[in-house]
């Protein structure tokens, strides 16, 4: 490959969260290094040639994160984060979603192309404590690193902060033929990047740390590990990196500027590999990168940093030579023609703190903001009206589809934005044009993925419809939700405070 290596982070320097008044700098943990936790693969309850059966259970538990007291955490099939679910393309999944938490939650499959709003698992698909919801769907999209997280508006941010974030890997025959490392846990490892603040007795306190522009903590937590190392035993390692933080942007680079190659983005393998020394991810974005340790002497350590704070130390051991070079072209990406006579859809993300809105409105669960016919291909212009000097990057996310990024303010998108995406960072003062089509009917949310912004109302919803098969949906409403949560907590609904509510109240709006 004779391609150039990208040595900057692409995004507008002035918009980084480091410039925000409430920015919480990362700090290097002072606690001993620990082996990186690798989320186990979730074992199917049953599997046939065509069908896979899983049970995904949201549960509360305790996790030894720091020396001393364990931290109270939530997770899927474990005390923190989740077991990794594998979806083989072409197979039909049957999943029991079990809620063993003390409060209602939802199971949202971020990046999965499935019908909305119930299978998709947004706010309209609550699972009450002690109850189970069942979903079935056929996996029909390219191999990709997706994730599962709670999405019960307006408590999404708090539940994710408690630990409800797991990985879901789509596999297919196309990716399987590419010369990528894929021995899970050995040379194919997920890296869920999060940050937390530890309070008294090693506990998290979401309320104490609350910031309407997104909650941050000074301690990096990778796969639910504080101060991790990973033993490298192969020349090449594939990292499936997820920005699973509520608000933090990660500016990633290795010690000695070791180059690495991004091979996949949110929706799967990219048409061409892209080489980096520095890569920034915004909330919910994924990047699969292959790191070649071939020039590192065994016994040495290569450190992955965000800015100047170490995230993971890769201790390089002896390995067999593996000088596989990647092809210049990896996969073909669908690029359907825009449906004739279709106007460009405009979406405006405005405000910061409590003022955040989409198209001048805050989210309402029972309001459908837009409609698009299934199969139609539209251009969407996503504008961030924050001003360049004092604004922030808003990561725009769509449920129910993977889109293509066409341009940024009329210019070429970034070098790693030529694949399928479900989340795109929009700089202040910028308009990002994307190409959007839906393959399934449903009501889907689209929103900023700074999770406190979505809880604060920077969210809207679209119905993808099929005129030949009109459908009606039972949408969640605020009264039902508030009454349920108040009952779970044993308090009067008048005394109930949910995290996103203050953003509505301060704007004189009703949630
Ligand atoms: Cu935002």
Tab-separated table of C-alpha atoms and ligand atoms in Angstrom:
chain	number	residue	atom	x	y	z
A	1	UNK	CA	0.000	0.000	0.000
A	2	UNK	CA	1.310	3.435	-0.876
A	3	UNK	CA	-1.375	5.345	0.948
A	4	UNK	CA	-0.662	8.259	3.196
A	5	UNK	CA	-0.824	7.914	6.960
A	6	UNK	CA	-3.223	10.312	8.648
A	7	UNK	CA	-1.476	12.047	11.507
A	8	UNK	CA	-4.179	14.386	12.773
A	9	UNK	CA	-7.603	13.880	14.284
A	10	UNK	CA	-9.649	15.481	11.468
A	11	UNK	CA	-12.118	17.259	13.758
A	12	UNK	CA	-12.151	20.997	14.506
A	13	UNK	CA	-9.650	21.549	17.281
A	14	UNK	CA	-11.729	24.399	18.736
A	15	UNK	CA	-14.717	22.075	19.211
A	16	UNK	CA	-13.036	19.389	21.309
A	17	UNK	CA	-14.567	18.723	24.683
A	18	UNK	CA	-11.235	19.746	26.210
A	19	UNK	CA	-12.325	23.367	25.691
A	20	UNK	CA	-15.640	22.928	27.450
A	21	UNK	CA	-16.041	24.684	30.805
A	22	UNK	CA	-17.134	21.438	32.415
A	23	UNK	CA	-14.366	19.355	30.875
A	24	UNK	CA	-13.016	16.667	33.180
A	25	UNK	CA	-9.451	15.773	32.153
A	26	UNK	CA	-8.521	12.109	32.231
A	27	UNK	CA	-6.028	11.096	34.863
A	28	UNK	CA	-3.722	8.124	34.896
A	29	UNK	CA	-5.006	5.657	37.512
A	30	UNK	CA	-2.663	5.173	40.447
A	31	UNK	CA	-3.945	1.663	41.167
A	32	UNK	CA	-2.017	-1.450	40.083
A	33	UNK	CA	-2.212	-2.592	36.476
A	34	UNK	CA	-4.679	-5.409	35.806
A	35	UNK	CA	-5.246	-7.730	32.889
A	36	UNK	CA	-7.722	-6.270	30.434
A	37	UNK	CA	-11.122	-7.855	30.962
A	38	UNK	CA	-12.388	-9.526	27.811
A	39	UNK	CA	-16.177	-9.794	27.830
A	40	UNK	CA	-17.020	-13.482	27.393
A	41	UNK	CA	-19.008	-14.601	24.382
A	42	UNK	CA	-22.643	-15.179	25.276
A	43	UNK	CA	-23.503	-18.846	24.951
A	44	UNK	CA	-26.684	-19.461	22.987
A	45	UNK	CA	-29.485	-21.271	24.817
A	46	UNK	CA	-29.921	-23.302	21.667
A	47	UNK	CA	-28.579	-23.217	18.150
A	48	UNK	CA	-29.605	-24.842	14.888
A	49	UNK	CA	-28.313	-24.369	11.342
A	50	UNK	CA	-30.771	-21.531	10.829
A	51	UNK	CA	-31.724	-20.200	14.251
A	52	UNK	CA	-30.008	-19.007	17.408
A	53	UNK	CA	-31.665	-18.565	20.804
A	54	UNK	CA	-30.250	-16.243	23.426
A	55	UNK	CA	-31.249	-14.905	26.806
A	56	UNK	CA	-29.936	-11.446	27.600
A	57	UNK	CA	-30.446	-10.491	31.211
A	58	UNK	CA	-30.005	-7.002	32.607
A	59	UNK	CA	-28.876	-7.348	36.190
A	60	UNK	CA	-27.384	-5.476	39.099
A	61	UNK	CA	-24.191	-6.612	40.750
A	62	UNK	CA	-20.857	-5.608	42.169
A	63	UNK	CA	-17.531	-5.426	40.391
A	64	UNK	CA	-14.001	-5.298	41.747
A	65	UNK	CA	-12.728	-2.271	39.866
A	66	UNK	CA	-10.383	-0.750	42.417
A	67	UNK	CA	-8.612	-2.210	45.445
A	68	UNK	CA	-10.972	-2.175	48.430
A	69	UNK	CA	-14.760	-2.026	48.183
A	70	UNK	CA	-16.447	-3.404	45.125
A	71	UNK	CA	-18.387	-0.950	42.948
A	72	UNK	CA	-22.148	-1.366	42.527
A	73	UNK	CA	-22.632	-1.841	38.798
A	74	UNK	CA	-25.135	-3.030	36.216
A	75	UNK	CA	-24.535	-5.332	33.288
A	76	UNK	CA	-25.924	-7.826	30.808
A	77	UNK	CA	-25.372	-11.449	31.885
A	78	UNK	CA	-22.736	-10.193	34.258
A	79	UNK	CA	-22.165	-7.485	36.815
A	80	UNK	CA	-20.755	-4.889	34.400
A	81	UNK	CA	-21.125	-4.194	30.671
A	82	UNK	CA	-22.131	-7.428	28.983
A	83	UNK	CA	-21.306	-10.734	27.464
A	84	UNK	CA	-20.633	-10.338	23.757
A	85	UNK	CA	-23.490	-11.492	21.546
A	86	UNK	CA	-22.705	-12.901	18.097
A	87	UNK	CA	-25.193	-12.526	15.252
A	88	UNK	CA	-24.412	-14.632	12.206
A	89	UNK	CA	-25.760	-13.051	9.037
A	90	UNK	CA	-28.592	-15.042	7.516
A	91	UNK	CA	-29.648	-16.637	10.771
A	92	UNK	CA	-32.790	-15.831	12.713
A	93	UNK	CA	-32.291	-14.719	16.286
A	94	UNK	CA	-34.748	-15.391	19.092
A	95	UNK	CA	-33.873	-13.420	22.158
A	96	UNK	CA	-35.424	-13.286	25.600
A	97	UNK	CA	-34.725	-9.872	27.109
A	98	UNK	CA	-34.964	-10.325	30.818
A	99	UNK	CA	-34.990	-7.442	33.249
A	100	UNK	CA	-33.697	-8.376	36.702
A	101	UNK	CA	-32.992	-4.756	37.606
A	102	UNK	CA	-35.060	-2.865	40.154
A	103	UNK	CA	-36.324	-0.479	37.450
A	104	UNK	CA	-37.605	-0.541	33.905
A	105	UNK	CA	-35.112	-0.616	31.101
A	106	UNK	CA	-34.985	-1.204	27.359
A	107	UNK	CA	-32.571	-3.221	25.217
A	108	UNK	CA	-31.453	-1.161	22.240
A	109	UNK	CA	-29.334	-2.795	19.547
A	110	UNK	CA	-27.262	0.119	18.353
A	111	UNK	CA	-26.479	-0.245	14.639
A	112	UNK	CA	-28.688	-3.260	14.020
A	113	UNK	CA	-31.034	-3.078	11.025
A	114	UNK	CA	-34.218	-4.435	12.547
A	115	UNK	CA	-37.839	-3.270	12.667
A	116	UNK	CA	-38.692	-0.437	15.030
A	117	UNK	CA	-39.617	0.482	17.582
A	118	UNK	CA	-39.926	-2.713	19.669
A	119	UNK	CA	-37.217	-4.993	18.244
A	120	UNK	CA	-34.931	-1.971	17.963
A	121	UNK	CA	-35.429	-1.503	21.674
A	122	UNK	CA	-35.691	2.248	22.045
A	123	UNK	CA	-37.912	4.010	24.550
A	124	UNK	CA	-41.105	2.395	23.247
A	125	UNK	CA	-40.039	-1.108	24.267
A	126	UNK	CA	-39.881	-1.024	28.064
A	127	UNK	CA	-39.199	-4.201	29.984
A	128	UNK	CA	-40.482	-3.850	33.517
A	129	UNK	CA	-38.594	-5.262	36.510
A	130	UNK	CA	-38.964	-9.026	36.749
A	131	UNK	CA	-40.408	-9.222	33.245
A	132	UNK	CA	-39.117	-10.602	29.957
A	133	UNK	CA	-39.717	-9.326	26.431
A	134	UNK	CA	-39.133	-11.610	23.482
A	135	UNK	CA	-37.808	-10.470	20.103
A	136	UNK	CA	-37.113	-12.338	16.860
A	137	UNK	CA	-35.323	-11.009	13.827
A	138	UNK	CA	-33.311	-12.149	10.863
A	139	UNK	CA	-29.751	-10.863	10.709
A	140	UNK	CA	-29.352	-9.159	7.354
A	141	UNK	CA	-26.458	-6.743	7.253
A	142	UNK	CA	-22.695	-6.902	6.790
A	143	UNK	CA	-20.316	-8.042	9.534
A	144	UNK	CA	-19.858	-5.227	12.036
A	145	UNK	CA	-19.161	-4.272	15.624
A	146	UNK	CA	-22.474	-3.141	17.100
A	147	UNK	CA	-23.502	-2.651	20.668
A	148	UNK	CA	-26.344	-3.145	23.063
A	149	UNK	CA	-27.289	-0.448	25.518
A	150	UNK	CA	-30.188	0.676	27.629
A	151	UNK	CA	-32.391	3.362	26.043
A	152	UNK	CA	-35.271	4.230	28.399
A	153	UNK	CA	-35.751	7.961	27.769
A	154	UNK	CA	-34.954	10.048	29.737
A	155	UNK	CA	-32.794	7.733	31.855
A	156	UNK	CA	-30.608	6.336	29.103
A	157	UNK	CA	-27.507	8.164	30.271
A	158	UNK	CA	-27.840	7.069	33.876
A	159	UNK	CA	-28.430	3.419	32.977
A	160	UNK	CA	-25.489	3.326	30.583
A	161	UNK	CA	-23.416	5.002	33.299
A	162	UNK	CA	-24.405	2.180	35.666
A	163	UNK	CA	-22.869	-0.208	33.138
A	164	UNK	CA	-25.564	-1.277	30.678
A	165	UNK	CA	-23.450	-1.477	27.534
A	166	UNK	CA	-22.459	-4.699	25.799
A	167	UNK	CA	-21.112	-5.684	22.407
A	168	UNK	CA	-22.896	-7.370	19.536
A	169	UNK	CA	-20.789	-8.679	16.671
A	170	UNK	CA	-22.330	-9.411	13.295
A	171	UNK	CA	-20.372	-12.010	11.331
A	172	UNK	CA	-20.675	-12.929	7.668
A	173	UNK	CA	-18.933	-14.857	4.891
A	174	UNK	CA	-17.468	-11.738	3.278
A	175	UNK	CA	-15.572	-10.574	6.350
A	176	UNK	CA	-14.566	-14.176	7.105
A	177	UNK	CA	-12.517	-14.301	3.893
A	178	UNK	CA	-10.539	-11.130	4.630
A	179	UNK	CA	-7.061	-11.464	6.135
A	180	UNK	CA	-8.090	-10.014	9.507
A	181	UNK	CA	-7.258	-11.415	12.930
A	182	UNK	CA	-10.441	-12.992	14.309
A	183	UNK	CA	-9.488	-15.182	17.240
A	184	UNK	CA	-11.709	-13.507	19.844
A	185	UNK	CA	-9.876	-12.624	23.031
A	186	UNK	CA	-6.483	-13.473	21.562
A	187	UNK	CA	-5.899	-11.287	18.518
A	188	UNK	CA	-9.417	-9.906	18.056
A	189	UNK	CA	-10.388	-7.917	21.112
A	190	UNK	CA	-13.017	-5.336	21.913
A	191	UNK	CA	-12.060	-2.094	23.619
A	192	UNK	CA	-15.036	-0.353	25.199
A	193	UNK	CA	-13.783	3.099	26.138
A	194	UNK	CA	-15.528	4.711	29.098
A	195	UNK	CA	-14.710	7.069	31.945
A	196	UNK	CA	-15.963	7.229	35.501
A	197	UNK	CA	-15.477	9.135	38.732
A	198	UNK	CA	-15.087	7.015	41.848
A	199	UNK	CA	-16.643	8.512	44.974
A	200	UNK	CA	-16.577	7.301	48.554
A	201	UNK	CA	-16.147	3.533	48.952
A	202	UNK	CA	-15.320	3.220	45.246
A	203	UNK	CA	-18.924	3.969	44.223
A	204	UNK	CA	-20.254	5.838	41.195
A	205	UNK	CA	-22.648	8.717	41.813
A	206	UNK	CA	-24.383	9.778	38.624
A	207	UNK	CA	-26.381	12.537	40.282
A	208	UNK	CA	-23.327	14.083	41.906
A	209	UNK	CA	-21.459	14.084	38.583
A	210	UNK	CA	-24.427	15.279	36.505
A	211	UNK	CA	-23.738	17.739	33.710
A	212	UNK	CA	-26.402	18.456	31.074
A	213	UNK	CA	-23.626	18.566	28.456
A	214	UNK	CA	-22.598	15.040	29.344
A	215	UNK	CA	-21.255	13.272	32.387
A	216	UNK	CA	-17.542	12.583	32.519
A	217	UNK	CA	-15.136	11.083	34.999
A	218	UNK	CA	-11.377	11.385	35.311
A	219	UNK	CA	-10.662	7.652	35.390
A	220	UNK	CA	-10.459	5.757	32.109
A	221	UNK	CA	-12.276	2.413	32.224
A	222	UNK	CA	-11.600	-0.018	29.382
A	223	UNK	CA	-13.877	-3.058	29.128
A	224	UNK	CA	-14.687	-2.393	32.764
A	225	UNK	CA	-11.005	-2.525	33.728
A	226	UNK	CA	-9.102	0.234	35.478
A	227	UNK	CA	-5.481	0.556	34.345
A	228	UNK	CA	-5.431	-2.495	32.057
A	229	UNK	CA	-2.678	-4.288	30.208
A	230	UNK	CA	-3.038	-6.834	27.446
A	231	UNK	CA	-0.564	-9.598	26.592
A	232	UNK	CA	0.131	-9.561	22.867
A	233	UNK	CA	1.002	-13.025	21.543
A	234	UNK	CA	0.451	-12.451	17.825
A	235	UNK	CA	2.075	-10.021	15.400
A	236	UNK	CA	-1.209	-8.433	14.426
A	237	UNK	CA	-4.042	-7.539	16.774
A	238	UNK	CA	-7.467	-6.333	15.780
A	239	UNK	CA	-9.063	-3.861	18.166
A	240	UNK	CA	-12.798	-3.298	17.979
A	241	UNK	CA	-12.919	0.110	19.586
A	242	UNK	CA	-16.208	1.542	20.828
A	243	UNK	CA	-16.607	4.997	22.329
A	244	UNK	CA	-19.013	3.815	25.004
A	245	UNK	CA	-18.664	6.979	27.076
A	246	UNK	CA	-21.618	9.209	27.833
A	247	UNK	CA	-19.827	12.284	26.572
A	248	UNK	CA	-16.087	11.862	26.128
A	249	UNK	CA	-14.271	12.111	22.825
A	250	UNK	CA	-11.162	9.934	22.624
A	251	UNK	CA	-8.091	11.080	20.785
A	252	UNK	CA	-6.246	7.823	20.281
A	253	UNK	CA	-2.616	7.215	19.474
A	254	UNK	CA	0.057	4.713	20.420
A	255	UNK	CA	3.436	5.332	21.973
A	256	UNK	CA	6.102	6.253	19.425
A	257	UNK	CA	3.263	7.055	17.025
A	258	UNK	CA	2.987	3.406	15.994
A	259	UNK	CA	0.763	3.460	12.908
A	260	UNK	CA	-2.400	1.400	12.759
A	261	UNK	CA	-4.920	0.575	10.060
A	262	UNK	CA	-8.648	1.149	10.347
A	263	UNK	CA	-10.541	-1.557	8.473
A	264	UNK	CA	-14.099	-1.075	9.684
A	265	UNK	CA	-16.354	1.694	10.950
A	266	UNK	CA	-19.782	1.592	12.623
A	267	UNK	CA	-21.614	-0.432	9.980
A	268	UNK	CA	-18.854	-2.810	9.003
A	269	UNK	CA	-15.766	-3.222	6.867
A	270	UNK	CA	-14.785	-0.113	4.909
A	271	UNK	CA	-14.165	-0.209	1.150
A	272	UNK	CA	-10.497	0.616	1.699
A	273	UNK	CA	-8.239	0.372	4.741
A	274	UNK	CA	-7.049	3.711	6.120
A	275	UNK	CA	-3.780	4.232	7.967
A	276	UNK	CA	-3.503	6.404	11.039
A	277	UNK	CA	-1.219	7.464	13.784
A	278	UNK	CA	-3.987	9.533	15.437
A	279	UNK	CA	-7.711	8.800	15.445
A	280	UNK	CA	-10.579	10.533	17.207
A	281	UNK	CA	-13.837	8.822	18.078
A	282	UNK	CA	-16.995	10.585	19.190
A	283	UNK	CA	-19.648	8.979	21.377
A	284	UNK	CA	-21.041	5.680	20.061
A	285	UNK	CA	-18.702	5.525	17.078
A	286	UNK	CA	-16.779	2.338	16.434
A	287	UNK	CA	-13.486	1.776	14.659
A	288	UNK	CA	-11.962	-1.612	14.027
A	289	UNK	CA	-8.236	-1.184	13.688
A	290	UNK	CA	-5.416	-3.631	13.050
A	291	UNK	CA	-2.184	-2.954	14.879
A	292	UNK	CA	0.993	-4.549	13.578
A	293	UNK	CA	3.497	-5.176	16.361
A	294	UNK	CA	6.000	-6.669	13.884
A	295	UNK	CA	8.579	-3.958	14.477
A	296	UNK	CA	8.268	-4.108	18.262
A	297	UNK	CA	10.872	-6.145	20.105
A	298	UNK	CA	9.260	-8.781	22.331
A	299	UNK	CA	9.507	-7.703	25.935
A	300	UNK	CA	8.554	-4.133	25.105
A	301	UNK	CA	5.292	-2.412	25.876
A	302	UNK	CA	3.262	-0.308	23.455
A	303	UNK	CA	0.773	2.013	25.115
A	304	UNK	CA	-2.528	3.242	23.718
A	305	UNK	CA	-3.207	6.787	24.849
A	306	UNK	CA	-5.999	9.315	24.703
A	307	UNK	CA	-4.164	12.630	24.565
A	308	UNK	CA	-1.418	12.049	27.138
A	309	UNK	CA	-3.229	9.555	29.388
A	310	UNK	CA	-2.483	5.827	28.998
A	311	UNK	CA	-5.542	3.658	28.338
A	312	UNK	CA	-4.148	0.173	27.662
A	313	UNK	CA	-0.607	-1.171	27.820
A	314	UNK	CA	0.122	-3.824	25.224
A	315	UNK	CA	2.886	-6.062	26.558
A	316	UNK	CA	4.444	-7.610	23.502
A	317	UNK	CA	5.563	-11.223	23.874
A	318	UNK	CA	7.153	-13.586	21.363
A	319	UNK	CA	5.003	-14.130	18.315
A	320	UNK	CA	5.175	-15.942	15.020
A	321	UNK	CA	5.819	-13.744	12.003
A	322	UNK	CA	2.593	-12.762	10.248
A	323	UNK	CA	3.415	-10.369	7.444
A	324	UNK	CA	0.014	-10.437	5.814
A	325	UNK	CA	-0.663	-7.287	3.848
A	326	UNK	CA	-4.190	-6.080	3.469
A	327	UNK	CA	-5.653	-5.717	-0.011
A	328	UNK	CA	-6.178	-2.136	-1.207
A	329	UNK	CA	-9.854	-2.882	-1.671
A	330	UNK	CA	-11.668	-4.711	1.105
A	331	UNK	CA	-15.392	-4.813	0.334
A	332	UNK	CA	-18.056	-3.245	-1.865
A	333	UNK	CA	-20.455	-0.933	-0.098
A	334	UNK	CA	-24.064	-0.426	-1.228
A	335	UNK	CA	-24.590	3.011	-2.716
A	336	UNK	CA	-28.158	3.223	-4.017
A	337	UNK	CA	-29.290	6.121	-6.211
A	338	UNK	CA	-31.307	8.869	-4.565
A	339	UNK	CA	-35.016	8.475	-5.295
A	340	UNK	CA	-35.945	11.042	-7.997
A	341	UNK	CA	-37.791	14.211	-6.950
A	342	UNK	CA	-36.988	13.761	-3.295
A	343	UNK	CA	-36.170	16.989	-1.466
A	344	UNK	CA	-33.137	17.098	0.798
A	345	UNK	CA	-34.234	16.611	4.392
A	346	UNK	CA	-32.826	19.180	6.817
A	347	UNK	CA	-32.032	18.339	10.425
A	348	UNK	CA	-30.697	21.008	12.757
A	349	UNK	CA	-28.954	20.182	16.019
A	350	UNK	CA	-28.839	23.310	18.135
A	351	UNK	CA	-27.814	24.402	21.587
A	352	UNK	CA	-25.703	23.137	24.413
A	353	UNK	CA	-26.455	22.376	28.068
A	354	UNK	CA	-30.209	22.463	28.727
A	355	UNK	CA	-30.957	24.275	25.440
A	356	UNK	CA	-30.251	21.288	23.194
A	357	UNK	CA	-32.887	20.610	20.524
A	358	UNK	CA	-33.456	19.111	17.107
A	359	UNK	CA	-35.230	21.362	14.614
A	360	UNK	CA	-36.094	23.769	17.407
A	361	UNK	CA	-37.969	21.149	19.406
A	362	UNK	CA	-37.262	18.824	22.258
A	363	UNK	CA	-38.084	15.139	21.988
A	364	UNK	CA	-41.616	13.956	22.650
A	365	UNK	CA	-42.203	10.238	22.752
A	366	UNK	CA	-45.616	10.443	21.120
A	367	UNK	CA	-44.695	12.844	18.333
A	368	UNK	CA	-43.550	11.501	14.969
A	369	UNK	CA	-41.320	14.181	13.490
A	370	UNK	CA	-40.740	12.782	10.035
A	371	UNK	CA	-41.732	9.987	7.685
A	372	UNK	CA	-39.752	8.186	4.987
A	373	UNK	CA	-40.935	5.418	2.724
A	374	UNK	CA	-39.095	2.131	3.130
A	375	UNK	CA	-36.817	1.667	0.121
A	376	UNK	CA	-36.677	5.377	-0.732
A	377	UNK	CA	-33.194	6.830	-0.726
A	378	UNK	CA	-32.927	10.364	0.627
A	379	UNK	CA	-30.285	12.969	1.232
A	380	UNK	CA	-30.249	14.358	4.757
A	381	UNK	CA	-28.351	17.502	5.682
A	382	UNK	CA	-27.391	17.424	9.355
A	383	UNK	CA	-26.411	20.854	10.638
A	384	UNK	CA	-24.816	21.727	13.953
A	385	UNK	CA	-25.581	25.394	14.572
A	386	UNK	CA	-23.251	25.733	17.565
A	387	UNK	CA	-20.772	28.433	16.696
A	388	UNK	CA	-17.274	27.452	15.820
A	389	UNK	CA	-15.621	29.223	18.753
A	390	UNK	CA	-17.807	28.092	21.614
A	391	UNK	CA	-19.533	25.044	20.231
A	392	UNK	CA	-19.121	21.327	20.477
A	393	UNK	CA	-19.153	18.278	18.236
A	394	UNK	CA	-22.592	16.608	18.312
A	395	UNK	CA	-22.447	12.942	17.289
A	396	UNK	CA	-25.580	12.367	15.171
A	397	UNK	CA	-26.979	8.832	15.429
A	398	UNK	CA	-29.818	7.119	13.591
A	399	UNK	CA	-31.639	3.994	14.685
A	400	UNK	CA	-32.713	1.314	12.252
A	401	UNK	CA	-30.305	1.972	9.414
A	402	UNK	CA	-26.716	2.435	8.327
A	403	UNK	CA	-26.104	5.540	6.228
A	404	UNK	CA	-23.393	6.875	3.959
A	405	UNK	CA	-21.539	10.114	4.699
A	406	UNK	CA	-21.354	12.109	1.465
A	407	UNK	CA	-19.831	15.448	2.421
A	408	UNK	CA	-18.873	17.895	5.153
A	409	UNK	CA	-19.763	21.485	4.255
A	410	UNK	CA	-19.606	20.391	0.634
A	411	UNK	CA	-16.153	18.869	0.980
A	412	UNK	CA	-15.089	15.238	1.002
A	413	UNK	CA	-15.876	13.424	4.248
A	414	UNK	CA	-12.979	12.213	6.374
A	415	UNK	CA	-10.858	9.378	4.995
A	416	UNK	CA	-12.460	6.809	7.317
A	417	UNK	CA	-16.049	7.840	6.517
A	418	UNK	CA	-16.456	5.929	3.254
A	419	UNK	CA	-18.096	2.928	4.854
A	420	UNK	CA	-21.500	2.398	6.418
A	421	UNK	CA	-22.074	4.540	9.497
A	422	UNK	CA	-24.791	4.972	12.092
A	423	UNK	CA	-23.129	7.796	13.998
A	424	UNK	CA	-21.306	10.805	12.614
A	425	UNK	CA	-19.667	13.639	14.521
A	426	UNK	CA	-20.847	17.036	13.269
A	427	UNK	CA	-18.540	19.971	13.950
A	428	UNK	CA	-19.929	23.365	15.042
A	429	UNK	CA	-21.095	25.390	12.064
A	430	UNK	CA	-20.972	22.337	9.854
A	431	UNK	CA	-23.488	20.562	7.648
A	432	UNK	CA	-22.870	16.885	7.037
A	433	UNK	CA	-24.754	15.398	4.093
A	434	UNK	CA	-25.689	11.743	4.472
A	435	UNK	CA	-27.595	9.268	2.310
A	436	UNK	CA	-30.351	7.481	4.191
A	437	UNK	CA	-32.577	4.543	3.361
A	438	UNK	CA	-34.595	2.157	5.514
A	439	UNK	CA	-35.070	-1.540	4.896
A	440	UNK	CA	-37.602	-2.126	7.675
A	441	UNK	CA	-40.735	-0.355	8.800
A	442	UNK	CA	-40.903	1.161	12.225
A	443	UNK	CA	-40.623	4.229	14.385
A	444	UNK	CA	-36.966	5.055	14.898
A	445	UNK	CA	-35.205	7.671	16.935
A	446	UNK	CA	-32.430	9.894	15.658
A	447	UNK	CA	-30.445	11.960	18.080
A	448	UNK	CA	-27.234	13.335	19.454
A	449	UNK	CA	-25.289	10.516	21.116
A	450	UNK	CA	-23.893	12.621	23.884
A	451	UNK	CA	-26.274	10.666	26.027
A	452	UNK	CA	-27.239	13.541	28.323
A	453	UNK	CA	-28.149	15.543	25.209
A	454	UNK	CA	-30.533	12.850	24.008
A	455	UNK	CA	-32.074	12.596	27.475
A	456	UNK	CA	-32.286	16.397	27.473
A	457	UNK	CA	-34.377	16.327	24.310
A	458	UNK	CA	-31.884	16.495	21.416
A	459	UNK	CA	-33.769	13.688	19.785
A	460	UNK	CA	-36.565	13.163	17.284
A	461	UNK	CA	-38.231	10.214	15.603
A	462	UNK	CA	-39.070	9.116	12.121
A	463	UNK	CA	-41.535	6.560	10.864
A	464	UNK	CA	-40.198	4.367	8.090
A	465	UNK	CA	-43.401	3.265	6.383
A	466	UNK	CA	-44.608	0.937	3.693
A	467	UNK	CA	-47.749	2.410	2.050
A	468	UNK	CA	-48.950	-1.088	1.135
A	469	UNK	CA	-48.756	-2.247	4.740
A	470	UNK	CA	-49.701	0.659	7.002
A	471	UNK	CA	-49.034	0.004	10.656
A	472	UNK	CA	-49.958	1.562	13.937
A	473	UNK	CA	-47.630	1.603	16.893
A	474	UNK	CA	-48.197	1.747	20.597
A	475	UNK	CA	-45.826	4.489	21.640
A	476	UNK	CA	-44.709	4.992	25.206
A	477	UNK	CA	-45.940	8.125	26.962
A	478	UNK	CA	-44.434	10.167	29.753
A	479	UNK	CA	-47.234	9.556	32.277
A	480	UNK	CA	-46.989	5.774	31.953
A	481	UNK	CA	-43.243	5.934	32.258
A	482	UNK	CA	-43.195	8.296	35.232
A	483	UNK	CA	-45.866	6.371	37.101
A	484	UNK	CA	-44.023	3.106	36.547
A	485	UNK	CA	-40.682	4.460	37.733
A	486	UNK	CA	-42.268	6.184	40.754
A	487	UNK	CA	-43.933	2.907	41.728
A	488	UNK	CA	-40.660	0.991	41.339
A	489	UNK	CA	-38.967	3.487	43.620
A	490	UNK	CA	-41.857	3.556	46.064
A	491	UNK	CA	-42.290	7.326	45.821
A	492	UNK	CA	-45.033	9.705	44.764
A	493	UNK	CA	-44.825	10.565	41.070
A	494	UNK	CA	-44.749	14.263	42.026
A	495	UNK	CA	-41.426	13.682	43.751
A	496	UNK	CA	-39.889	11.799	40.855
A	497	UNK	CA	-36.830	13.382	39.297
A	498	UNK	CA	-35.366	11.870	36.151
A	499	UNK	CA	-32.043	13.110	34.811
A	500	UNK	CA	-33.205	14.642	31.510
A	501	UNK	CA	-36.170	16.455	33.096
A	502	UNK	CA	-34.190	19.482	34.191
A	503	UNK	CA	-33.348	20.273	30.568
A	504	UNK	CA	-37.058	20.525	29.792
A	505	UNK	CA	-37.945	22.413	32.956
A	506	UNK	CA	-35.235	25.014	32.468
A	507	UNK	CA	-36.627	25.685	28.997
A	508	UNK	CA	-40.192	25.913	30.317
A	509	UNK	CA	-41.157	22.759	28.444
A	510	UNK	CA	-42.972	19.621	29.423
A	511	UNK	CA	-41.297	16.337	28.889
B	1	LIG	CU1	-25.020	16.855	21.427
